[in-house]
């Protein structure tokens, strides 16, 4: 009996010892002054995305000397490390966005399959070293969009887009679809029925369980010409310019301008921009790979303009005012001349020569012999006596009206 008691006592003692040891151990862990806290135990990241391992750390009052991040591929205590503040600075792949105080977050850029695994943070203080052994595990998922057919996506057709996550089990309702970055649908499958140009865009999918998105799948719905219009873009003097515009995907290949004539229509041009030669009703027709469309009619009115007149009319229109102007100038000049003539001699009026002494004598040039001229010309020398007290009637008139010097002139006689 006592034997049973003894065994019981020993067992109890052993049990108590284990409990005590466990308690001590737990106290040691819980009450440790050193700690690294990874906010997430595991993170799923889409291939090609950037992911942040959120992390904080704690230590007694001493100063932090070094911080480092290790990956499970190497020794988490001794390295080599993927980041080490003193030895291995930021790389294009791993960027330490934390600090040396309490934030130990790490950013991993352009995640690849080889980046999966457990990451641990280690820090060295002036007193001790510590590694947060629990770590944070990265799972890499390859998200892809697949289409149910490979035909050209034209208006009215339908297509099914499926988001496929390779290397991780997914709850199918965990998928989200984005079009040009805006959330449009939930679920693994996105069905686009009776498509129109409004369905075109960049599609991506993502999983609620993972960071990042799939690569872009471009949906480009093709359609024939729409909203075809003919309009007047400029009116410059007599030149009116019309332009034909239309929306089509792929773009319009051919433009044709028509002029309506007696119930039918005539082809007048083959470019999008066109300058009609005369007024009338015009419209354009556009053609692309997926069809053709006609614009509504645009009415062109040619205003009476300069170039519309025949050439001789334009000549008359230019010459008449010029001629009138010339006549007017002549008349004014004549009137002024006539008024002046009433007070001055005829010679002064007609002659505009600077040196009037030789005004009325023909100038002999070297070719002409003097003999020849002497036969024809007889020079009469005259002496003009001037009495300042007794002036001639003409002189008196001149001085009374004009204070200019009196001009003497030699008169030749034939
Ligand atoms: C990291 O944690 C902080 C604090 O909880 C939070 O505000 C922040 O959004 C987290 N960042 C990421 C990338 O998870
Ligand atoms: C690493 O990048 C972070 C954020 O860009 C910056 O704050 C830090 O100073 C960089 N560290 C080194 C060692 O270059
Ligand atoms: C750590 O710092 C980074 C960059 O400043 C910040 O995004 C992150 O939220 C911080 N983490 C915590 C847990 O405070
Ligand atoms: C579409 O074409 C790609 C290659 O061009 C091929 O890998 C894919 O299997 C095709 N999909 C279908 C549904 O035919
Ligand atoms: C999938 O997740 C949704 C919530 O996200 C949940 O309601 C549903 O029951 C889950 N389905 C399966 C099969 O786990
Ligand atoms: C497809 O869409 C066009 C307008 O975008 C509409 O007129 C037509 O009725 C639709 N067809 C079907 C089958 O829903
Ligand atoms: C779609 O993506 C392409 C490049 O992949 C870009 O050039 C284009 O601007 C994007 N379109 C929209 C509407 O975001
Ligand atoms: C045609 O014009 C309408 C109204 O302005 C517009 O809603 C529609 O998007 C246009 N269609 C195309 C293909 O540009
Ligand atoms: C009218 O203008 C258009 C462009 O503005 C030009 O191409 C065309 O040659 C001009 N026509 C005449 C007759 O001046
Ligand atoms: C556009 O107009 C031309 C000339 O009148 C005609 O032959 C053609 O059938 C029209 N096209 C359409 C799509 O209405």
XYZ file of C-alpha atoms and ligand atoms in Angstrom:
554
model
C 0.000 0.000 0.000
C 2.757 2.367 0.994
C 4.413 1.358 -2.233
C 1.462 2.685 -4.192
C 1.585 5.846 -2.073
C 5.271 6.205 -2.752
C 4.748 5.878 -6.506
C 1.933 8.385 -6.254
C 4.134 10.804 -4.348
C 6.974 10.398 -6.827
C 4.598 10.908 -9.743
C 3.084 13.934 -8.097
C 6.520 15.342 -7.404
C 7.539 14.722 -11.009
C 4.336 16.338 -12.247
C 4.869 19.357 -10.064
C 8.461 19.582 -11.213
C 7.356 19.537 -14.893
C 4.700 22.155 -14.185
C 7.220 24.325 -12.393
C 9.749 23.956 -15.178
C 7.128 24.732 -17.798
C 6.007 27.762 -15.842
C 9.583 28.961 -15.522
C 10.130 28.409 -19.238
C 6.920 30.244 -20.175
C 7.838 33.105 -17.846
C 11.190 33.299 -19.520
C 9.532 33.590 -22.946
C 6.657 35.864 -21.978
C 8.625 38.083 -19.716
C 11.614 38.348 -22.039
C 12.579 41.949 -22.661
C 13.511 41.010 -26.242
C 10.787 40.423 -28.770
C 10.048 40.463 -32.522
C 6.415 40.584 -33.559
C 5.449 39.662 -37.120
C 1.987 40.987 -37.700
C 1.183 38.105 -40.066
C 2.343 34.529 -39.771
C 1.982 33.942 -43.480
C 1.464 36.175 -46.470
C 0.285 35.183 -49.928
C 1.696 37.356 -52.680
C 0.871 37.352 -56.385
C 3.864 36.878 -58.647
C 5.208 40.225 -59.843
C 3.717 42.210 -56.968
C 5.447 43.944 -54.075
C 4.817 42.757 -50.541
C 5.566 44.161 -47.084
C 6.378 41.940 -44.127
C 5.014 44.037 -41.284
C 7.156 43.732 -38.184
C 7.870 45.383 -34.836
C 10.574 44.678 -32.243
C 11.198 45.383 -28.578
C 14.276 45.411 -26.269
C 15.362 46.868 -22.903
C 16.694 50.398 -22.835
C 20.033 49.835 -24.647
C 20.864 51.025 -28.170
C 20.397 48.973 -31.394
C 23.638 48.409 -33.313
C 22.542 46.326 -36.266
C 19.363 44.999 -37.858
C 19.140 42.141 -40.365
C 16.704 39.917 -42.217
C 17.320 36.249 -42.978
C 15.626 33.770 -45.263
C 15.097 30.097 -44.410
C 17.582 29.096 -47.109
C 20.450 30.243 -44.908
C 21.320 30.240 -41.171
C 18.896 32.602 -39.444
C 21.437 33.357 -36.704
C 24.669 33.698 -38.647
C 23.527 34.568 -42.146
C 24.300 35.333 -44.852
C 21.422 37.758 -44.607
C 19.278 39.205 -47.363
C 19.523 42.570 -45.631
C 21.986 43.758 -43.046
C 22.176 47.399 -42.064
C 25.966 47.400 -41.616
C 26.956 44.977 -44.392
C 24.233 44.304 -46.952
C 22.270 47.445 -47.805
C 18.943 47.738 -49.656
C 18.864 45.880 -52.954
C 16.402 46.107 -55.830
C 14.685 43.092 -54.327
C 14.796 43.667 -50.558
C 14.249 47.085 -49.020
C 14.309 47.641 -45.287
C 11.533 50.164 -44.646
C 11.825 49.889 -40.865
C 14.191 51.700 -38.540
C 16.565 51.015 -35.639
C 13.982 51.833 -32.996
C 10.946 49.540 -33.169
C 9.758 49.063 -36.759
C 11.436 46.195 -38.603
C 9.245 46.037 -41.736
C 10.754 44.630 -44.935
C 9.522 45.260 -48.467
C 10.061 42.630 -51.151
C 9.813 43.905 -54.719
C 8.720 41.969 -57.828
C 8.012 38.760 -55.977
C 9.091 35.596 -57.799
C 8.475 31.925 -57.023
C 11.982 31.650 -55.575
C 11.123 34.298 -52.950
C 8.756 31.973 -51.105
C 9.640 30.705 -47.622
C 10.144 31.924 -44.089
C 11.740 35.280 -43.320
C 13.118 36.140 -39.872
C 14.328 39.364 -38.298
C 17.435 39.537 -36.106
C 18.830 42.518 -34.254
C 21.956 43.263 -32.237
C 21.965 45.712 -29.351
C 24.861 46.975 -27.232
C 23.903 44.253 -24.685
C 22.522 41.274 -26.572
C 21.412 39.641 -29.847
C 17.933 38.429 -30.695
C 16.217 36.592 -33.566
C 12.441 36.405 -33.888
C 12.384 32.719 -34.764
C 8.679 32.362 -35.575
C 9.197 34.442 -38.735
C 6.740 35.324 -41.466
C 6.192 32.972 -44.399
C 5.660 34.178 -47.955
C 3.609 32.045 -50.349
C 3.848 33.023 -53.996
C 0.867 32.507 -56.240
C 0.802 32.867 -60.005
C -2.494 34.487 -60.966
C -3.435 34.198 -64.621
C -6.396 35.189 -66.768
C -7.468 32.776 -69.465
C -10.050 33.321 -72.204
C -12.404 30.581 -73.381
C -11.587 31.217 -77.035
C -8.983 32.880 -79.175
C -11.257 34.491 -81.781
C -11.199 38.186 -82.568
C -13.332 40.040 -80.031
C -15.912 41.832 -82.134
C -19.028 43.691 -81.113
C -21.913 41.444 -80.086
C -19.685 38.458 -79.310
C -19.189 36.966 -75.841
C -16.119 35.873 -73.960
C -15.439 34.169 -70.630
C -12.481 35.234 -68.518
C -11.278 32.881 -65.796
C -8.841 33.718 -63.044
C -6.542 30.827 -62.279
C -4.291 30.686 -59.234
C -1.413 28.329 -59.635
C 0.304 26.832 -56.556
C -2.302 27.646 -53.927
C -5.783 26.298 -53.132
C -8.393 28.971 -53.512
C -11.996 29.372 -52.536
C -13.517 30.325 -55.886
C -15.486 33.202 -54.365
C -12.242 34.746 -53.174
C -11.453 36.230 -56.573
C -11.982 39.882 -57.487
C -11.963 41.349 -60.985
C -10.750 44.799 -61.927
C -11.211 46.739 -65.142
C -8.731 49.602 -65.575
C -8.024 49.320 -61.839
C -11.681 49.560 -60.789
C -13.394 46.651 -59.082
C -16.055 45.187 -61.403
C -16.846 41.633 -60.306
C -16.338 38.915 -57.681
C -15.765 35.245 -58.458
C -13.364 33.162 -60.484
C -15.257 33.654 -63.756
C -16.058 36.911 -65.529
C -18.520 36.608 -68.391
C -18.709 39.394 -71.003
C -21.805 39.000 -73.184
C -22.919 40.973 -76.248
C -19.763 43.037 -76.066
C -19.469 46.632 -77.200
C -16.637 49.138 -77.181
C -17.487 49.857 -73.532
C -16.111 46.422 -72.596
C -12.635 47.264 -73.898
C -10.027 47.787 -71.216
C -7.272 46.297 -69.094
C -8.529 43.459 -66.923
C -6.775 42.039 -63.865
C -7.856 39.631 -61.198
C -6.745 39.188 -57.622
C -7.476 36.951 -54.658
C -8.802 38.201 -51.346
C -6.225 35.937 -49.757
C -3.241 37.418 -51.530
C -1.427 40.692 -52.030
C -1.163 41.956 -55.605
C -2.906 41.136 -58.853
C -2.499 39.048 -61.963
C -0.874 40.457 -65.058
C -3.016 42.659 -67.342
C -5.290 41.029 -69.913
C -6.218 43.565 -72.548
C -9.710 43.230 -74.011
C -10.017 45.131 -77.261
C -13.495 44.906 -78.772
C -13.468 45.635 -82.480
C -16.391 47.425 -84.132
C -17.367 49.021 -87.430
C -17.694 52.791 -87.955
C -19.913 54.628 -85.452
C -20.907 58.253 -84.926
C -19.802 59.174 -88.452
C -20.159 62.897 -88.998
C -19.392 65.492 -91.640
C -18.672 68.995 -90.455
C -17.311 72.318 -91.567
C -14.045 72.957 -89.765
C -12.995 76.238 -91.322
C -14.204 79.019 -93.568
C -11.358 81.118 -94.882
C -12.254 83.652 -97.589
C -13.854 81.462 -100.219
C -12.225 78.262 -98.992
C -14.554 76.093 -96.919
C -13.003 72.971 -95.392
C -15.069 69.917 -94.485
C -13.903 67.049 -92.321
C -15.314 63.572 -92.001
C -14.845 61.875 -88.637
C -15.834 58.493 -87.320
C -15.076 56.071 -84.491
C -14.028 52.586 -85.501
C -11.736 49.890 -84.150
C -9.515 49.260 -86.009
C -9.637 52.805 -87.461
C -11.411 53.715 -90.681
C -9.490 52.702 -93.791
C -11.293 54.700 -96.521
C -13.201 57.958 -96.775
C -15.464 59.010 -99.664
C -17.156 62.376 -100.044
C -20.398 62.588 -101.994
C -22.355 65.528 -103.349
C -26.091 64.978 -103.651
C -27.336 65.622 -107.169
C -30.854 65.089 -108.417
C -31.848 62.282 -106.083
C -28.512 60.487 -106.533
C -24.999 61.303 -105.383
C -21.644 61.928 -106.985
C -18.250 60.986 -105.593
C -16.221 64.175 -105.173
C -13.248 63.233 -102.970
C -11.442 60.355 -101.295
C -9.832 61.918 -98.218
C -11.156 62.750 -94.752
C -10.568 66.490 -95.268
C -12.077 68.105 -98.319
C -12.613 71.644 -99.717
C -15.634 71.803 -102.009
C -15.373 74.005 -105.085
C -19.013 75.039 -104.996
C -22.029 75.069 -102.699
C -24.435 72.182 -102.275
C -25.240 69.244 -100.041
C -22.400 66.930 -99.082
C -21.978 63.796 -96.978
C -19.205 61.312 -96.383
C -19.013 57.545 -96.234
C -16.394 55.645 -94.189
C -15.320 52.052 -94.490
C -13.349 49.839 -92.121
C -12.642 46.130 -91.777
C -15.981 45.711 -89.973
C -18.344 47.704 -92.161
C -19.242 51.151 -93.450
C -21.386 54.084 -92.396
C -22.664 57.279 -94.040
C -22.735 60.620 -92.318
C -25.701 62.958 -92.330
C -25.772 65.723 -94.920
C -23.947 69.009 -94.461
C -25.085 72.047 -96.451
C -22.397 74.269 -97.931
C -23.219 77.811 -99.031
C -20.680 79.709 -101.055
C -20.915 83.415 -100.296
C -20.368 85.902 -103.157
C -16.673 86.398 -102.937
C -13.824 88.069 -104.714
C -12.561 85.088 -106.671
C -16.101 84.326 -107.769
C -16.045 87.365 -110.144
C -14.691 86.966 -113.695
C -11.228 88.319 -114.200
C -12.243 91.405 -116.243
C -14.734 92.399 -113.526
C -11.983 92.135 -110.898
C -9.735 94.317 -113.164
C -12.432 96.937 -113.491
C -13.079 96.846 -109.766
C -9.413 97.433 -109.007
C -8.715 99.981 -111.763
C -11.774 102.231 -111.277
C -10.954 103.526 -107.766
C -7.294 103.892 -108.670
C -8.184 105.910 -111.750
C -10.627 108.048 -109.770
C -7.953 108.709 -107.198
C -5.464 109.744 -109.853
C -7.993 112.104 -111.444
C -8.732 113.632 -108.062
C -5.041 114.201 -107.360
C -4.601 115.795 -110.782
C -7.552 118.129 -110.263
C -6.345 119.257 -106.820
C -2.826 119.809 -108.137
C -4.163 121.843 -111.067
C -6.264 124.040 -108.820
C -3.324 124.752 -106.548
C -1.100 125.483 -109.496
C -3.638 127.868 -111.009
C -3.951 129.783 -107.729
C -0.187 130.173 -107.484
C 0.099 131.320 -111.086
C -1.950 134.390 -110.311
C 0.951 135.780 -108.239
C 4.065 134.370 -109.901
C 5.484 134.366 -113.367
C 4.644 131.646 -115.814
C 8.276 130.574 -115.852
C 8.476 130.023 -112.155
C 5.327 127.983 -112.272
C 6.438 125.751 -115.081
C 10.060 125.483 -114.128
C 11.073 123.430 -111.196
C 14.793 123.641 -111.778
C 17.071 124.317 -108.851
C 19.356 126.705 -110.627
C 17.013 128.929 -112.616
C 19.766 131.020 -114.184
C 20.250 128.351 -116.853
C 16.668 127.295 -116.887
C 15.556 128.336 -120.294
C 18.783 127.628 -122.140
C 19.292 124.232 -123.715
C 22.361 122.541 -122.250
C 25.083 121.831 -124.786
C 26.653 118.501 -124.529
C 30.074 117.625 -125.940
C 28.752 115.990 -129.081
C 26.987 119.087 -130.213
C 29.235 121.695 -131.736
C 28.792 125.175 -130.695
C 28.773 126.422 -134.263
C 25.698 124.429 -134.953
C 23.900 125.949 -132.104
C 25.088 129.410 -132.751
C 23.354 129.268 -136.065
C 20.059 128.529 -134.422
C 20.411 130.446 -131.243
C 21.022 134.059 -130.667
C 21.915 134.951 -127.155
C 20.646 138.281 -126.001
C 22.422 139.755 -123.025
C 20.375 141.993 -120.890
C 21.250 144.248 -118.084
C 18.828 144.597 -115.343
C 19.073 147.715 -113.304
C 17.607 147.674 -109.941
C 16.409 150.680 -108.102
C 15.285 149.753 -104.687
C 13.118 152.818 -104.473
C 11.383 152.367 -107.808
C 10.240 148.877 -108.284
C 8.268 147.623 -111.236
C 4.675 146.843 -110.850
C 5.431 143.099 -110.994
C 8.278 143.326 -108.508
C 6.141 145.205 -106.101
C 3.544 142.494 -106.327
C 6.157 139.794 -105.774
C 7.727 141.416 -102.744
C 4.425 142.264 -101.232
C 3.293 138.639 -101.358
C 6.537 136.769 -101.098
C 9.708 137.672 -99.227
C 11.807 135.220 -101.217
C 14.837 136.455 -103.089
C 14.197 137.637 -106.585
C 15.377 135.182 -109.208
C 17.114 136.398 -112.345
C 16.745 134.488 -115.467
C 18.521 134.359 -118.810
C 16.093 134.122 -121.675
C 17.126 132.552 -124.894
C 15.699 133.506 -128.144
C 15.559 131.355 -131.219
C 1.551 47.310 -40.891
O 1.029 47.457 -39.589
C 0.556 48.737 -39.279
C 0.155 48.770 -37.830
O -0.696 47.689 -37.518
C -0.614 49.039 -40.220
O -1.066 50.336 -39.979
C -0.140 48.917 -41.648
O -1.222 49.116 -42.550
C 0.469 47.563 -41.913
N 1.056 47.574 -43.249
C 0.924 46.536 -44.062
C 1.551 46.672 -45.395
O 0.346 45.490 -43.759
C 16.665 51.485 -47.379
O 15.467 52.078 -47.903
C 14.708 52.798 -46.950
C 13.425 53.245 -47.576
O 13.620 53.704 -48.867
C 15.527 53.966 -46.416
O 14.786 54.643 -45.419
C 16.806 53.403 -45.810
O 17.618 54.466 -45.397
C 17.565 52.565 -46.817
N 18.684 51.948 -46.144
C 19.918 51.942 -46.632
C 20.970 51.280 -45.823
O 20.172 52.437 -47.714
C 6.872 50.632 -40.377
O 7.262 51.672 -41.287
C 6.679 51.549 -42.550
C 7.293 52.632 -43.410
O 7.291 53.843 -42.733
C 5.164 51.660 -42.435
O 4.575 51.505 -43.690
C 4.643 50.563 -41.526
O 3.266 50.712 -41.309
C 5.356 50.618 -40.189
N 4.950 49.443 -39.450
C 4.476 49.521 -38.216
C 4.074 48.232 -37.590
O 4.376 50.607 -37.638
C -5.172 30.667 -77.412
O -3.870 30.811 -77.986
C -2.807 30.554 -77.079
C -1.501 30.785 -77.799
O -1.631 31.748 -78.772
C -2.882 29.132 -76.581
O -1.858 28.927 -75.610
C -4.231 28.918 -75.906
O -4.360 27.582 -75.519
C -5.361 29.254 -76.875
N -6.607 29.164 -76.130
C -7.691 28.605 -76.616
C -8.889 28.583 -75.749
O -7.719 28.128 -77.740
C -15.545 30.703 -49.618
O -15.415 31.935 -48.903
C -16.643 32.592 -48.638
C -16.368 33.880 -47.927
O -15.217 34.479 -48.473
C -17.502 31.688 -47.743
O -18.746 32.300 -47.506
C -17.703 30.354 -48.434
O -18.377 29.463 -47.584
C -16.359 29.735 -48.800
N -16.547 28.495 -49.565
C -15.841 27.412 -49.381
C -16.180 26.259 -50.264
O -14.972 27.353 -48.553
C -26.629 43.682 -77.758
O -26.431 45.056 -77.480
C -27.066 45.942 -78.390
C -26.708 47.332 -77.977
O -25.452 47.427 -77.468
C -28.575 45.715 -78.337
O -29.194 46.556 -79.259
C -28.891 44.269 -78.620
O -30.270 44.033 -78.447
C -28.123 43.363 -77.701
N -28.322 41.962 -78.072
C -28.605 41.030 -77.199
C -28.790 39.658 -77.731
O -28.744 41.257 -76.019
C -3.830 49.391 -70.577
O -2.505 48.944 -70.472
C -1.615 49.468 -71.437
C -0.245 48.870 -71.208
O -0.324 47.548 -70.831
C -1.559 50.975 -71.309
O -0.736 51.494 -72.321
C -2.944 51.526 -71.432
O -2.908 52.927 -71.227
C -3.881 50.903 -70.426
N -5.222 51.385 -70.643
C -5.983 51.864 -69.657
C -7.332 52.340 -70.042
O -5.587 51.901 -68.505
C -21.079 57.681 -80.098
O -21.638 58.831 -79.489
C -22.344 58.547 -78.295
C -23.010 59.813 -77.835
O -22.124 60.864 -77.834
C -21.386 57.982 -77.238
O -22.082 57.656 -76.074
C -20.750 56.733 -77.808
O -19.769 56.280 -76.882
C -20.079 57.027 -79.143
N -19.590 55.787 -79.718
C -18.321 55.546 -79.977
C -17.973 54.245 -80.544
O -17.448 56.389 -79.755
C -8.379 75.277 -98.598
O -7.856 74.968 -97.320
C -7.354 73.651 -97.232
C -6.896 73.432 -95.808
O -7.196 74.457 -94.969
C -6.213 73.462 -98.196
O -5.748 72.132 -98.122
C -6.705 73.737 -99.607
O -5.628 73.661 -100.499
C -7.312 75.135 -99.681
N -7.873 75.296 -100.990
C -7.773 76.418 -101.675
C -8.429 76.429 -102.998
O -7.150 77.369 -101.233
C -23.815 55.528 -98.375
O -24.110 56.296 -99.503
C -23.715 55.714 -100.738
C -23.977 56.704 -101.841
O -25.278 57.208 -101.771
C -24.526 54.417 -100.958
O -24.112 53.782 -102.149
C -24.252 53.496 -99.770
O -25.070 52.354 -99.887
C -24.540 54.192 -98.469
N -24.074 53.346 -97.424
C -24.754 53.117 -96.324
C -24.097 52.258 -95.296
O -25.850 53.599 -96.148
